[in-house]
Amino acid sequence: MNTSLNKSVAIWNCGIVAKSLTKIVKAISADQNTISIICSTEHDKISVESKLKETASSVVTISDVFDECKKQGDSLDGDRVMKLSEENEIKYSVNMVEIIRADRHIGRGFVKGAWYPRSTLSENITYIESLNIINRLFDFFDKFISKSKIDVLLLEVASIGPKVACVVARSHKVEVRIPHPSRVDKGYFFSKNEFIEYPDWSSSYKENLEKINKNKEPDLRIKGESYYLAKSEIIGYLQYGSLINTIKQIITQFVTYLYRKLKGYRKYTEYYFTDKVRAIWRYHRGIVKAQNKTYIKHSSFLNKNYVLLPLQLEPESSMMVMTPEFNNQLYLIHLIASNMPASWTLVVKEHPLALGVRPSGFMIGIESYPNVCFASPFDNTKEWYKRSQAVATINSTVGYEAAFDGVPVLSFGKYNFISILDHVYYVNTSKSIFSAFKAIKKNKFDIEQRRIQGFSLYETIKNNAFLLDARAFFSGNAKDVDIEIFASNFIKSYE
């Protein structure tokens, strides 16, 4: 590894950096860093090479790996693949199935909380072939990191390739940096792994806590909102409730499909066009059905004890990549419903973006629990959680918001930064959940101290994260000042 200030940086052309790649590369390389680019497709590689031929030292694509695997066909030696898989599990200290589960195509069978479009990859690959791809990706990134002497890897993890890249990077002691929303205002930070661990801001939190505790009348009002990009996405999605907008989206999908076909764009993970259209129609039907359904009213629960569970969207990297230790929401509901005090109710609130895409029987299974009921997906979530005894979450933003407001949280995710708070309980078994409920009942009246701790953590994240107009990055309209902020904070994160 390069120990000087000048680093060899590999950037994966995806996510928030994709449409601003040229400017980001220029800003990072200005600090005398050497830049390599990783692309997902051959088309992306050709495009990047034409734009960055003077700046990037190398451009590679993982599509070569998929091409090689496809050529093997029936000649693939299953026993050899299995043997090599076991060797790689030992070499890289990772379970191969964890990597498969990180991908919405080859890991489709592990997603139990959503129906979503099939793809050319999900429907035409065997388990052995999946392992073979992963083995070859291990080899690809091992050689790439060694040859290019990579010091820092900048990427986002939402599929099999980036997940393997993170695993291999760790084995080479390469720094991994993943830009992610801080969940406070428009803040972002760089995580050091695909589980989205926050930087160690514990000392800053303690300083804030001490400062606020010294104030006799602290102002604990949280000014701002969490993860504004997700909220704007929900507003856009709910437009599918209109039949006219739904038809427009189907037409747009058809035009895009024809354009890509005429241009010869090819992806090994291409979703079936008919399934994409079917998904749009399911969105429409799901929203309309929810609008006409009768749910419990928040006003009827003002004097009742309840736990709020805001369901999370699937398939998403937050469930498939960030929390390999726990990502089954049906099992989560079973654990809570089975261990709640007798006088408590579990209130389940569906994620607005999941309307219409839950698999058949998903909601029926939840409704069968006698101590579980449903809130409207269109209700104000804060109105529900602020009067609850606790909020249960794997790693949702709602869990963070509730913790900031002093509401007890049952955290099923191992890497949630809110676990630093006394009123956040890391749980994953019946015993730990039962113990958490017992502690919540015992500390029921420590409301002021919980709010002080929550506000202290909110301020800690707000002061340590950097503001970023993520929408501008995703649209390709990021200003030079935003590019500089992104690049400087990225460099600062590993210096």
Coordinates of C-alpha atoms in Angstrom, one line a residue:
M1 CA 0.0 0.0 0.0
N2 CA 1.2 3.5 -0.9
T3 CA 2.0 5.4 2.4
S4 CA 2.5 8.8 0.8
L5 CA -0.2 11.4 0.6
N6 CA -0.6 10.7 -3.1
K7 CA -2.8 7.7 -3.5
S8 CA -3.9 5.3 -6.2
V9 CA -7.7 5.7 -6.2
A10 CA -10.2 3.3 -7.9
I11 CA -13.6 4.8 -8.6
W12 CA -16.6 2.6 -9.6
N13 CA -18.6 4.5 -12.2
C14 CA -22.0 4.1 -10.6
G15 CA -24.5 5.7 -8.2
I16 CA -23.9 9.3 -7.2
V17 CA -20.6 9.7 -9.0
A18 CA -21.7 8.4 -12.4
K19 CA -23.1 11.5 -14.0
S20 CA -20.4 13.8 -12.5
L21 CA -17.5 11.3 -13.0
T22 CA -15.4 13.6 -15.2
K23 CA -15.5 16.5 -12.8
I24 CA -15.0 14.2 -9.7
V25 CA -12.0 12.6 -11.3
K26 CA -10.5 16.0 -12.2
A27 CA -11.0 17.2 -8.6
I28 CA -9.5 14.1 -7.0
S29 CA -6.6 13.8 -9.4
A30 CA -5.7 17.5 -8.8
D31 CA -4.4 16.3 -5.4
Q32 CA -1.8 14.3 -7.3
N33 CA -3.8 11.0 -6.9
T34 CA -3.7 8.4 -9.6
I35 CA -7.2 7.4 -10.8
S36 CA -8.5 4.1 -12.1
I37 CA -12.1 3.5 -13.2
I38 CA -14.2 0.4 -12.8
C39 CA -17.2 0.1 -15.1
S40 CA -20.2 -2.3 -15.0
T41 CA -20.6 -2.7 -18.8
E42 CA -18.5 -2.6 -21.9
H43 CA -20.6 0.4 -23.2
D44 CA -19.7 2.4 -20.0
K45 CA -16.0 1.5 -20.4
I46 CA -15.9 2.8 -24.0
S47 CA -17.7 6.0 -22.9
V48 CA -15.4 6.6 -19.9
E49 CA -12.2 5.9 -22.0
S50 CA -13.3 8.6 -24.5
K51 CA -13.9 11.1 -21.8
L52 CA -11.0 10.4 -19.4
K53 CA -8.2 9.1 -21.7
E54 CA -5.9 11.9 -20.5
T55 CA -6.8 11.5 -16.8
A56 CA -7.5 7.9 -15.9
S57 CA -4.5 5.6 -15.7
S58 CA -6.7 2.6 -16.5
V59 CA -10.4 1.7 -17.2
V60 CA -11.7 -1.8 -16.6
T61 CA -15.1 -3.5 -16.8
I62 CA -16.5 -6.5 -14.9
S63 CA -18.5 -7.4 -18.1
D64 CA -15.4 -9.3 -19.1
V65 CA -16.0 -11.7 -16.2
F66 CA -19.6 -12.4 -17.3
D67 CA -18.4 -12.9 -20.9
E68 CA -15.9 -15.5 -19.8
C69 CA -18.4 -17.3 -17.6
K70 CA -21.0 -17.4 -20.4
K71 CA -18.4 -18.9 -22.8
Q72 CA -17.8 -21.8 -20.4
G73 CA -21.4 -23.1 -20.8
D74 CA -21.8 -26.8 -20.3
S75 CA -18.0 -27.3 -19.8
L76 CA -18.2 -25.8 -16.3
D77 CA -16.8 -28.2 -13.7
G78 CA -19.2 -28.1 -10.8
D79 CA -16.9 -29.9 -8.3
R80 CA -14.0 -27.5 -9.1
V81 CA -16.3 -24.5 -8.6
M82 CA -17.4 -25.8 -5.2
K83 CA -13.9 -26.5 -4.1
L84 CA -12.7 -23.0 -5.2
S85 CA -15.7 -21.4 -3.5
E86 CA -14.8 -23.1 -0.2
E87 CA -11.2 -21.9 -0.6
N88 CA -12.3 -18.4 -1.3
E89 CA -14.6 -18.4 1.8
I90 CA -11.5 -19.1 3.9
K91 CA -9.2 -16.8 2.0
Y92 CA -11.5 -13.8 2.1
S93 CA -13.3 -14.5 5.4
V94 CA -16.8 -14.3 3.9
N95 CA -19.7 -16.6 3.2
M96 CA -20.4 -17.0 -0.5
V97 CA -24.2 -17.0 0.2
E98 CA -23.8 -13.5 1.8
I99 CA -22.5 -12.3 -1.5
I100 CA -25.3 -14.0 -3.5
R101 CA -27.8 -12.4 -1.2
A102 CA -26.4 -9.0 -2.0
D103 CA -27.5 -9.2 -5.6
R104 CA -31.2 -8.7 -6.6
H105 CA -30.7 -10.9 -9.6
I106 CA -28.8 -14.1 -8.5
G107 CA -30.0 -13.6 -4.9
R108 CA -33.7 -13.3 -5.9
G109 CA -34.8 -16.3 -3.8
F110 CA -33.6 -14.6 -0.6
V111 CA -35.9 -11.6 -1.1
K112 CA -39.1 -12.6 0.7
G113 CA -40.7 -9.2 1.0
A114 CA -41.1 -8.1 -2.6
W115 CA -42.2 -9.1 -6.1
Y116 CA -40.0 -7.4 -8.6
P117 CA -39.1 -7.9 -12.3
R118 CA -37.3 -10.9 -13.4
S119 CA -34.1 -10.5 -15.5
T120 CA -32.0 -12.2 -18.1
L121 CA -29.6 -13.1 -15.3
S122 CA -32.1 -14.2 -12.6
E123 CA -33.9 -16.6 -14.9
N124 CA -31.0 -18.1 -16.7
I125 CA -28.4 -18.9 -14.0
T126 CA -27.8 -21.9 -11.8
Y127 CA -26.3 -21.9 -8.3
I128 CA -23.1 -23.3 -9.6
E129 CA -22.9 -20.6 -12.2
S130 CA -23.5 -18.0 -9.6
L131 CA -20.6 -19.3 -7.5
N132 CA -18.4 -19.4 -10.7
I133 CA -19.1 -15.7 -11.4
I134 CA -18.2 -14.8 -7.8
N135 CA -15.0 -16.9 -7.9
R136 CA -14.0 -15.1 -11.1
L137 CA -14.8 -11.7 -9.6
F138 CA -12.6 -12.5 -6.7
D139 CA -9.8 -13.3 -9.2
F140 CA -10.6 -10.2 -11.2
F141 CA -10.4 -7.7 -8.3
D142 CA -7.5 -9.5 -6.7
K143 CA -5.4 -9.0 -9.9
F144 CA -6.8 -5.4 -10.5
I145 CA -6.0 -4.2 -7.0
S146 CA -2.5 -5.8 -7.1
K147 CA -1.6 -4.6 -10.6
S148 CA -2.9 -1.0 -10.1
K149 CA -1.6 -0.9 -6.5
I150 CA -4.9 0.5 -5.3
D151 CA -5.0 2.4 -2.0
V152 CA -8.6 3.6 -1.9
L153 CA -11.7 2.3 -3.4
L154 CA -14.7 4.7 -4.0
L155 CA -18.0 3.0 -4.9
E156 CA -21.5 2.2 -3.9
V157 CA -22.7 -1.3 -3.2
A158 CA -26.0 -2.5 -4.6
S159 CA -25.0 -5.7 -6.4
I160 CA -22.6 -8.6 -6.6
G161 CA -19.7 -6.9 -8.2
P162 CA -19.2 -4.0 -5.7
K163 CA -19.8 -6.4 -2.8
V164 CA -17.0 -8.7 -4.0
A165 CA -14.8 -5.6 -4.6
C166 CA -15.2 -4.6 -1.0
V167 CA -14.4 -8.0 0.3
V168 CA -11.2 -8.3 -1.8
A169 CA -10.2 -4.7 -0.9
R170 CA -10.4 -5.6 2.8
S171 CA -8.1 -8.6 2.2
H172 CA -5.5 -6.2 0.6
K173 CA -6.0 -3.7 3.4
V174 CA -7.3 -1.2 0.9
E175 CA -9.4 1.7 2.3
V176 CA -13.1 1.5 1.1
R177 CA -15.2 4.6 0.9
I178 CA -18.9 4.7 0.2
P179 CA -20.8 8.0 0.1
H180 CA -24.1 7.7 2.0
P181 CA -26.8 10.0 3.4
S182 CA -26.2 10.8 7.0
R183 CA -30.0 10.8 7.7
V184 CA -29.8 14.4 8.9
D185 CA -30.9 17.2 6.6
K186 CA -28.9 17.0 3.3
G187 CA -25.8 15.6 5.0
Y188 CA -23.5 12.9 3.6
F189 CA -20.5 11.0 4.9
F190 CA -18.1 8.4 3.7
S191 CA -18.5 4.9 5.2
K192 CA -15.6 2.6 5.4
N193 CA -17.5 -0.5 4.4
E194 CA -20.6 -1.8 2.7
F195 CA -22.4 -2.2 6.0
I196 CA -22.5 1.7 6.1
E197 CA -20.8 2.0 9.5
Y198 CA -20.6 5.6 10.6
P199 CA -17.2 7.2 11.3
D200 CA -16.2 7.1 15.0
W201 CA -17.9 10.3 16.2
S202 CA -18.4 9.0 19.7
S203 CA -16.1 11.7 21.3
S204 CA -18.0 14.4 19.5
Y205 CA -21.3 12.9 20.7
K206 CA -20.0 12.9 24.3
E207 CA -18.9 16.6 24.0
N208 CA -22.3 17.6 22.7
L209 CA -24.1 15.6 25.5
E210 CA -22.0 17.2 28.2
K211 CA -22.6 20.7 26.7
I212 CA -26.4 20.2 26.5
N213 CA -26.6 18.8 30.0
K214 CA -24.9 21.9 31.4
N215 CA -27.6 24.1 29.8
K216 CA -30.4 24.5 32.2
E217 CA -33.0 25.1 29.5
P218 CA -31.6 23.4 26.3
D219 CA -33.4 24.0 23.0
L220 CA -34.0 20.4 21.8
R221 CA -36.0 21.2 18.8
I222 CA -34.8 19.4 15.7
K223 CA -34.7 21.8 12.8
G224 CA -34.7 20.1 9.4
E225 CA -35.7 16.8 8.0
S226 CA -34.0 13.4 7.4
Y227 CA -33.1 12.0 4.1
Y228 CA -35.0 14.5 1.9
L229 CA -34.1 12.6 -1.3
A230 CA -36.1 9.6 -0.2
K231 CA -39.1 11.7 0.7
S232 CA -39.0 13.4 -2.7
E233 CA -38.8 10.0 -4.3
I234 CA -42.0 8.9 -2.4
I235 CA -43.8 11.9 -3.7
G236 CA -42.9 11.1 -7.3
Y237 CA -43.9 7.4 -6.8
L238 CA -47.3 8.2 -5.5
Q239 CA -48.1 9.8 -8.9
Y240 CA -48.7 6.2 -10.1
G241 CA -52.0 6.5 -8.3
S242 CA -53.1 8.4 -11.4
L243 CA -54.1 6.1 -14.3
I244 CA -53.0 8.8 -16.8
N245 CA -49.5 9.0 -15.2
T246 CA -49.3 5.2 -15.1
I247 CA -50.0 4.9 -18.8
K248 CA -47.5 7.7 -19.5
Q249 CA -44.8 5.7 -17.6
I250 CA -45.6 2.5 -19.5
I251 CA -45.3 4.4 -22.8
T252 CA -41.9 5.9 -21.6
Q253 CA -40.8 2.4 -20.7
F254 CA -41.7 1.1 -24.1
V255 CA -39.8 3.9 -25.9
T256 CA -36.7 3.4 -23.7
Y257 CA -36.8 -0.3 -24.5
L258 CA -36.9 0.3 -28.2
Y259 CA -34.2 2.9 -28.1
R260 CA -31.8 0.6 -26.1
K261 CA -32.6 -2.3 -28.5
L262 CA -31.9 -0.2 -31.6
K263 CA -28.6 1.1 -30.1
G264 CA -27.5 -2.4 -29.1
Y265 CA -27.1 -1.7 -25.4
R266 CA -26.6 -4.9 -23.6
K267 CA -26.6 -5.8 -19.9
Y268 CA -26.4 -9.2 -18.3
T269 CA -28.8 -8.0 -15.7
E270 CA -31.4 -6.6 -18.1
Y271 CA -34.9 -6.8 -16.7
Y272 CA -37.6 -8.4 -18.8
F273 CA -39.6 -5.6 -20.5
T274 CA -42.9 -7.3 -19.8
D275 CA -42.1 -7.5 -16.1
K276 CA -41.1 -3.9 -16.0
V277 CA -44.5 -2.9 -17.4
R278 CA -46.2 -5.3 -15.0
A279 CA -44.4 -3.7 -12.1
I280 CA -45.7 -0.2 -13.1
W281 CA -49.2 -1.6 -13.3
R282 CA -48.8 -3.2 -9.8
Y283 CA -47.6 0.2 -8.4
H284 CA -50.8 1.8 -9.7
R285 CA -53.1 -1.0 -8.4
G286 CA -51.3 -1.1 -5.0
I287 CA -51.7 2.7 -4.5
V288 CA -55.3 2.7 -5.5
K289 CA -56.1 -0.3 -3.3
A290 CA -54.4 1.4 -0.3
Q291 CA -56.3 4.6 -0.9
N292 CA -59.6 2.7 -0.6
K293 CA -58.6 0.5 2.3
T294 CA -59.7 1.2 5.9
Y295 CA -56.8 1.4 8.4
I296 CA -56.7 2.1 12.1
K297 CA -56.8 5.8 13.1
H298 CA -54.0 7.3 15.0
S299 CA -56.5 9.2 17.1
S300 CA -57.8 5.8 18.4
F301 CA -54.4 4.9 19.7
L302 CA -53.6 8.0 21.7
N303 CA -54.0 6.2 25.1
K304 CA -52.8 2.8 24.0
N305 CA -49.4 1.1 24.3
Y306 CA -48.0 0.1 21.0
V307 CA -44.8 -0.5 19.0
L308 CA -44.5 1.0 15.6
L309 CA -42.9 -1.0 12.8
P310 CA -42.4 1.0 9.6
L311 CA -41.7 -1.7 6.9
Q312 CA -38.7 -1.2 4.7
L313 CA -38.6 -1.4 0.9
E314 CA -37.3 -4.6 -0.8
P315 CA -35.2 -5.4 -2.7
E316 CA -32.8 -2.6 -1.5
S317 CA -29.1 -2.5 -0.6
S318 CA -30.2 -1.4 2.9
M319 CA -31.6 -4.9 3.4
M320 CA -29.5 -7.0 1.1
V321 CA -26.1 -5.6 1.7
M322 CA -26.0 -3.5 4.8
T323 CA -27.6 -6.0 7.2
P324 CA -26.5 -9.5 6.3
E325 CA -27.1 -10.5 9.9
F326 CA -30.8 -9.8 9.8
N327 CA -33.0 -9.0 6.8
N328 CA -36.3 -11.0 7.1
Q329 CA -39.1 -8.6 8.0
L330 CA -41.7 -11.4 8.4
Y331 CA -39.5 -13.0 11.0
L332 CA -38.9 -9.6 12.7
I333 CA -42.7 -9.2 13.0
H334 CA -43.0 -12.8 14.5
L335 CA -40.3 -12.0 17.1
I336 CA -41.9 -8.8 18.2
A337 CA -45.5 -10.1 18.2
S338 CA -44.4 -13.1 20.2
N339 CA -42.6 -11.2 22.9
M340 CA -44.6 -8.0 23.5
P341 CA -46.3 -7.3 26.8
A342 CA -49.9 -8.5 26.7
S343 CA -51.4 -4.9 26.7
W344 CA -49.2 -3.8 23.8
T345 CA -50.0 -3.8 20.1
L346 CA -47.7 -3.9 17.1
V347 CA -48.7 -1.3 14.6
V348 CA -47.3 -2.0 11.1
K349 CA -47.0 0.8 8.6
E350 CA -46.3 -0.1 5.0
H351 CA -43.6 1.7 3.1
P352 CA -45.3 3.9 0.4
L353 CA -42.8 2.7 -2.2
A354 CA -43.8 -1.0 -1.5
L355 CA -47.5 -0.6 -2.3
G356 CA -48.4 -3.2 -4.9
V357 CA -45.1 -5.1 -4.9
R358 CA -45.3 -7.3 -1.8
P359 CA -45.6 -11.0 -2.8
S360 CA -48.9 -12.8 -2.6
G361 CA -49.7 -13.8 1.0
F362 CA -47.2 -11.4 2.6
M363 CA -49.8 -9.1 4.3
I364 CA -52.2 -12.0 5.0
G365 CA -49.5 -13.7 7.1
I366 CA -49.0 -10.5 9.1
E367 CA -52.8 -9.9 9.6
S368 CA -53.1 -13.4 11.2
Y369 CA -51.3 -12.2 14.4
P370 CA -54.0 -11.2 17.0
N371 CA -51.9 -8.4 18.4
V372 CA -50.9 -6.8 15.1
C373 CA -52.8 -4.1 13.1
F374 CA -52.0 -1.7 10.2
A375 CA -51.6 2.0 10.0
S376 CA -52.2 3.8 6.7
P377 CA -49.0 4.0 4.6
F378 CA -50.1 7.6 3.9
D379 CA -50.2 8.7 7.6
N380 CA -47.6 11.0 9.0
T381 CA -45.0 8.5 10.5
K382 CA -43.8 11.0 13.1
E383 CA -47.4 11.3 14.5
W384 CA -47.3 7.6 15.1
Y385 CA -43.8 7.1 16.5
K386 CA -43.8 10.1 18.9
R387 CA -46.5 8.5 21.1
S388 CA -45.3 4.9 20.8
Q389 CA -43.6 2.9 23.5
A390 CA -40.9 2.0 20.9
V391 CA -40.1 1.8 17.2
A392 CA -38.7 -1.4 15.7
T393 CA -36.4 -1.2 12.7
I394 CA -33.7 -3.1 10.9
N395 CA -31.9 0.1 9.7
S396 CA -34.6 2.5 8.4
T397 CA -34.4 6.3 8.6
V398 CA -37.6 6.3 10.7
G399 CA -35.7 4.5 13.4
Y400 CA -33.0 7.2 13.4
E401 CA -35.7 10.0 13.5
A402 CA -37.4 8.3 16.4
A403 CA -34.2 7.9 18.3
F404 CA -33.3 11.6 17.8
D405 CA -36.7 12.5 19.3
G406 CA -36.0 10.3 22.4
V407 CA -38.3 7.4 21.4
P408 CA -37.0 3.9 22.4
V409 CA -35.8 1.9 19.4
L410 CA -35.5 -1.9 18.9
S411 CA -32.6 -2.0 16.4
F412 CA -32.2 -5.3 14.5
G413 CA -29.3 -3.9 12.4
K414 CA -25.9 -4.5 13.8
Y415 CA -24.3 -1.3 12.4
N416 CA -26.8 1.4 13.3
F417 CA -25.0 4.4 14.7
I418 CA -28.0 5.2 17.0
S419 CA -27.0 2.2 19.1
I420 CA -24.7 4.6 21.0
L421 CA -27.9 5.9 22.7
D422 CA -29.1 4.3 25.9
H423 CA -32.7 4.1 24.6
V424 CA -31.7 2.1 21.5
Y425 CA -31.6 -1.6 22.1
Y426 CA -29.7 -4.0 19.7
V427 CA -31.9 -7.1 19.4
N428 CA -32.0 -10.2 17.2
T429 CA -33.4 -13.0 19.4
S430 CA -36.6 -13.6 21.4
K431 CA -34.5 -13.3 24.6
S432 CA -33.0 -9.9 23.7
I433 CA -36.4 -8.5 22.6
F434 CA -38.0 -9.6 25.8
S435 CA -35.2 -8.0 27.8
A436 CA -35.6 -4.8 25.8
F437 CA -39.3 -4.6 26.4
K438 CA -38.6 -5.1 30.1
A439 CA -36.1 -2.2 30.1
I440 CA -38.4 0.1 28.1
K441 CA -41.2 -0.4 30.7
K442 CA -38.8 0.2 33.6
N443 CA -37.4 3.4 32.0
K444 CA -40.7 4.7 30.8
F445 CA -40.5 8.1 32.5
D446 CA -36.9 9.0 31.5
I447 CA -38.3 11.1 28.6
E448 CA -36.2 14.2 29.1
Q449 CA -32.8 12.4 29.3
R450 CA -33.7 10.4 26.2
R451 CA -34.5 13.5 24.3
I452 CA -31.2 15.1 25.4
Q453 CA -29.3 12.1 24.2
G454 CA -31.2 11.9 20.9
F455 CA -30.7 15.6 20.2
S456 CA -27.0 15.3 21.0
L457 CA -26.5 12.6 18.5
Y458 CA -28.5 14.5 15.9
E459 CA -26.2 17.5 16.4
T460 CA -23.2 15.3 16.2
I461 CA -24.2 13.9 12.8
K462 CA -25.2 17.3 11.6
N463 CA -21.9 18.9 12.5
N464 CA -19.7 16.1 11.2
A465 CA -21.4 15.3 7.9
F466 CA -21.0 17.5 4.8
L467 CA -23.9 19.0 3.0
L468 CA -24.5 17.7 -0.5
D469 CA -27.1 18.3 -3.2
A470 CA -27.5 14.6 -4.1
R471 CA -30.3 15.3 -6.5
A472 CA -28.0 17.5 -8.6
F473 CA -25.4 14.7 -8.7
F474 CA -27.9 12.1 -9.8
S475 CA -29.2 14.4 -12.5
G476 CA -25.7 15.4 -13.7
N477 CA -26.2 19.0 -12.7
A478 CA -23.8 19.2 -9.7
K479 CA -22.1 22.6 -9.4
D480 CA -18.3 22.9 -9.3
V481 CA -18.5 23.9 -5.6
D482 CA -20.5 20.7 -4.8
I483 CA -17.9 18.6 -6.7
E484 CA -15.2 20.3 -4.7
I485 CA -17.0 19.6 -1.4
F486 CA -17.5 15.9 -2.4
A487 CA -13.8 15.4 -3.5
S488 CA -12.3 17.3 -0.5
N489 CA -14.3 15.3 2.0
F490 CA -13.5 12.0 0.2
I491 CA -9.8 12.8 0.4
K492 CA -10.1 14.0 4.0
S493 CA -11.8 10.6 4.9
Y494 CA -8.6 8.6 4.3
E495 CA -5.8 11.1 5.0

